[in-house]
Amino acid sequence: MRVLGIDPGLTRCGVGVVEGVAGRPLTMIGVGVVRTSPDAGLGDRLVAVERGIEQWLDEHSPGFVAVERVFAQHNVRTVMGTAQASAVAMLCAARRGIPVALHTPSEVKAAVTGSGRADKDQVGAMVTRLLRLDAPPKPADAADALALAICHIWRAPAQNRLQQAVAAHRTSGASRTPGASRTPGASRIPGAPGISRTPGAAGAPRTPDTPRTPGTPRTLKGRTA
């Protein structure tokens, strides 16, 4: 499995490619940062981010893209820029038909370090150890991108099993035929579900008694009364 991790940002967008499978040593394929000038217009900066990500997709051909999920912060301006860069990253992947996964910072930290509250130095140190690097990648955005890729490789098998289980449950539920509805007021014949009978005698409907004409003799057991 080859995953491109993207730590979105307008000024620095971290990118890192990791290859491997869960439970085995991982290999770093590449790491870097897509930079834009703060003095440029917003549209130009987003175009620069798109071109940079497209270049990484062309060069490394990942099978999956993992992007950090944007969460609320006190600095609304920073959140907006991060969200815009994140949308560009997802657009680039979706345009090529590459599956995209979103991971929160806490998920990534917990997967890499074992603690969802680890700081950036701890994340960088664990990325260095897991990928057997000589030194932590710089800047921190690059290390975060590698951590995203590692997180997805380790979490993907469990997520795939969960999605398959949910899909199987939905399929089995849709294939069930709802029980036949009963006619209100009609009773079922024991042993023959779904077959109703008319209240009264079994088989033919019951004919109401014919009124007797006054003066007509009544027959009782073959005798005339």
XYZ file of N, CA, C and O in Angstrom, residues 104-124 126 147 151 154:
100
model
N -8.216 12.806 12.033
C -8.048 13.936 12.932
C -6.631 13.933 13.509
O -5.968 12.888 13.552
N -6.150 15.097 13.950
C -4.820 15.142 14.561
C -4.679 14.182 15.742
O -3.622 13.559 15.914
N -5.732 14.045 16.537
C -5.656 13.128 17.684
C -5.507 11.679 17.234
O -4.766 10.905 17.849
N -6.212 11.301 16.172
C -6.092 9.944 15.641
C -4.672 9.668 15.168
O -4.116 8.593 15.405
N -4.105 10.638 14.478
C -2.744 10.474 13.961
C -1.742 10.363 15.103
O -0.875 9.473 15.112
N -1.848 11.244 16.084
C -0.922 11.207 17.222
C -1.036 9.896 17.985
O -0.022 9.294 18.369
N -2.277 9.444 18.194
C -2.477 8.201 18.933
C -1.921 7.008 18.170
O -1.341 6.084 18.757
N -2.082 7.019 16.830
C -1.590 5.897 16.021
C -0.065 5.841 16.012
O 0.528 4.760 16.072
N 0.571 6.990 15.966
C 2.031 7.032 15.811
C 2.751 6.969 17.151
O 3.769 6.271 17.294
N 2.238 7.693 18.150
C 2.944 7.779 19.428
C 2.264 7.008 20.560
O 2.889 6.768 21.592
N 1.000 6.673 20.393
C 0.264 6.018 21.467
C -0.493 6.988 22.351
O -1.225 6.578 23.239
N -0.338 8.284 22.104
C -1.026 9.303 22.884
C -1.634 10.330 21.949
O -0.950 10.881 21.080
N -2.937 10.602 22.119
C -3.600 11.590 21.288
C -3.230 13.020 21.627
O -3.640 13.939 20.921
N -2.425 13.218 22.689
C -2.011 14.567 23.095
C -0.514 14.797 22.907
O 0.046 15.732 23.489
N 0.106 13.985 22.115
C 1.547 14.139 21.885
C 1.828 15.457 21.158
O 1.014 15.932 20.363
N 3.003 16.052 21.438
C 3.359 17.295 20.757
C 4.090 16.972 19.454
O 4.344 15.814 19.122
N 4.431 18.027 18.713
C 5.041 17.831 17.401
C 6.425 17.182 17.490
O 6.812 16.409 16.607
N 7.166 17.482 18.549
C 8.489 16.867 18.698
C 8.367 15.355 18.895
O 9.159 14.581 18.337
N 7.380 14.931 19.663
C 7.177 13.500 19.871
C 6.748 12.806 18.580
O 7.198 11.700 18.272
N 5.871 13.477 17.817
C 5.438 12.913 16.531
C 6.629 12.779 15.594
O 6.826 11.742 14.949
N 7.448 13.833 15.520
C 8.621 13.782 14.650
C 9.595 12.691 15.054
O 10.162 12.005 14.192
N 8.907 9.843 16.639
C 8.363 8.526 16.326
C 8.352 8.259 14.828
O 8.599 7.131 14.382
N 3.299 11.189 9.169
C 2.508 10.581 10.232
C 1.101 10.254 9.746
O 0.523 9.219 10.111
N -0.471 6.567 9.764
C -1.740 6.337 10.436
C -2.713 5.603 9.514
O -3.378 4.645 9.931
N -1.850 1.866 8.974
C -2.142 1.040 10.148
C -3.637 0.908 10.421
O -4.090 -0.112 10.915
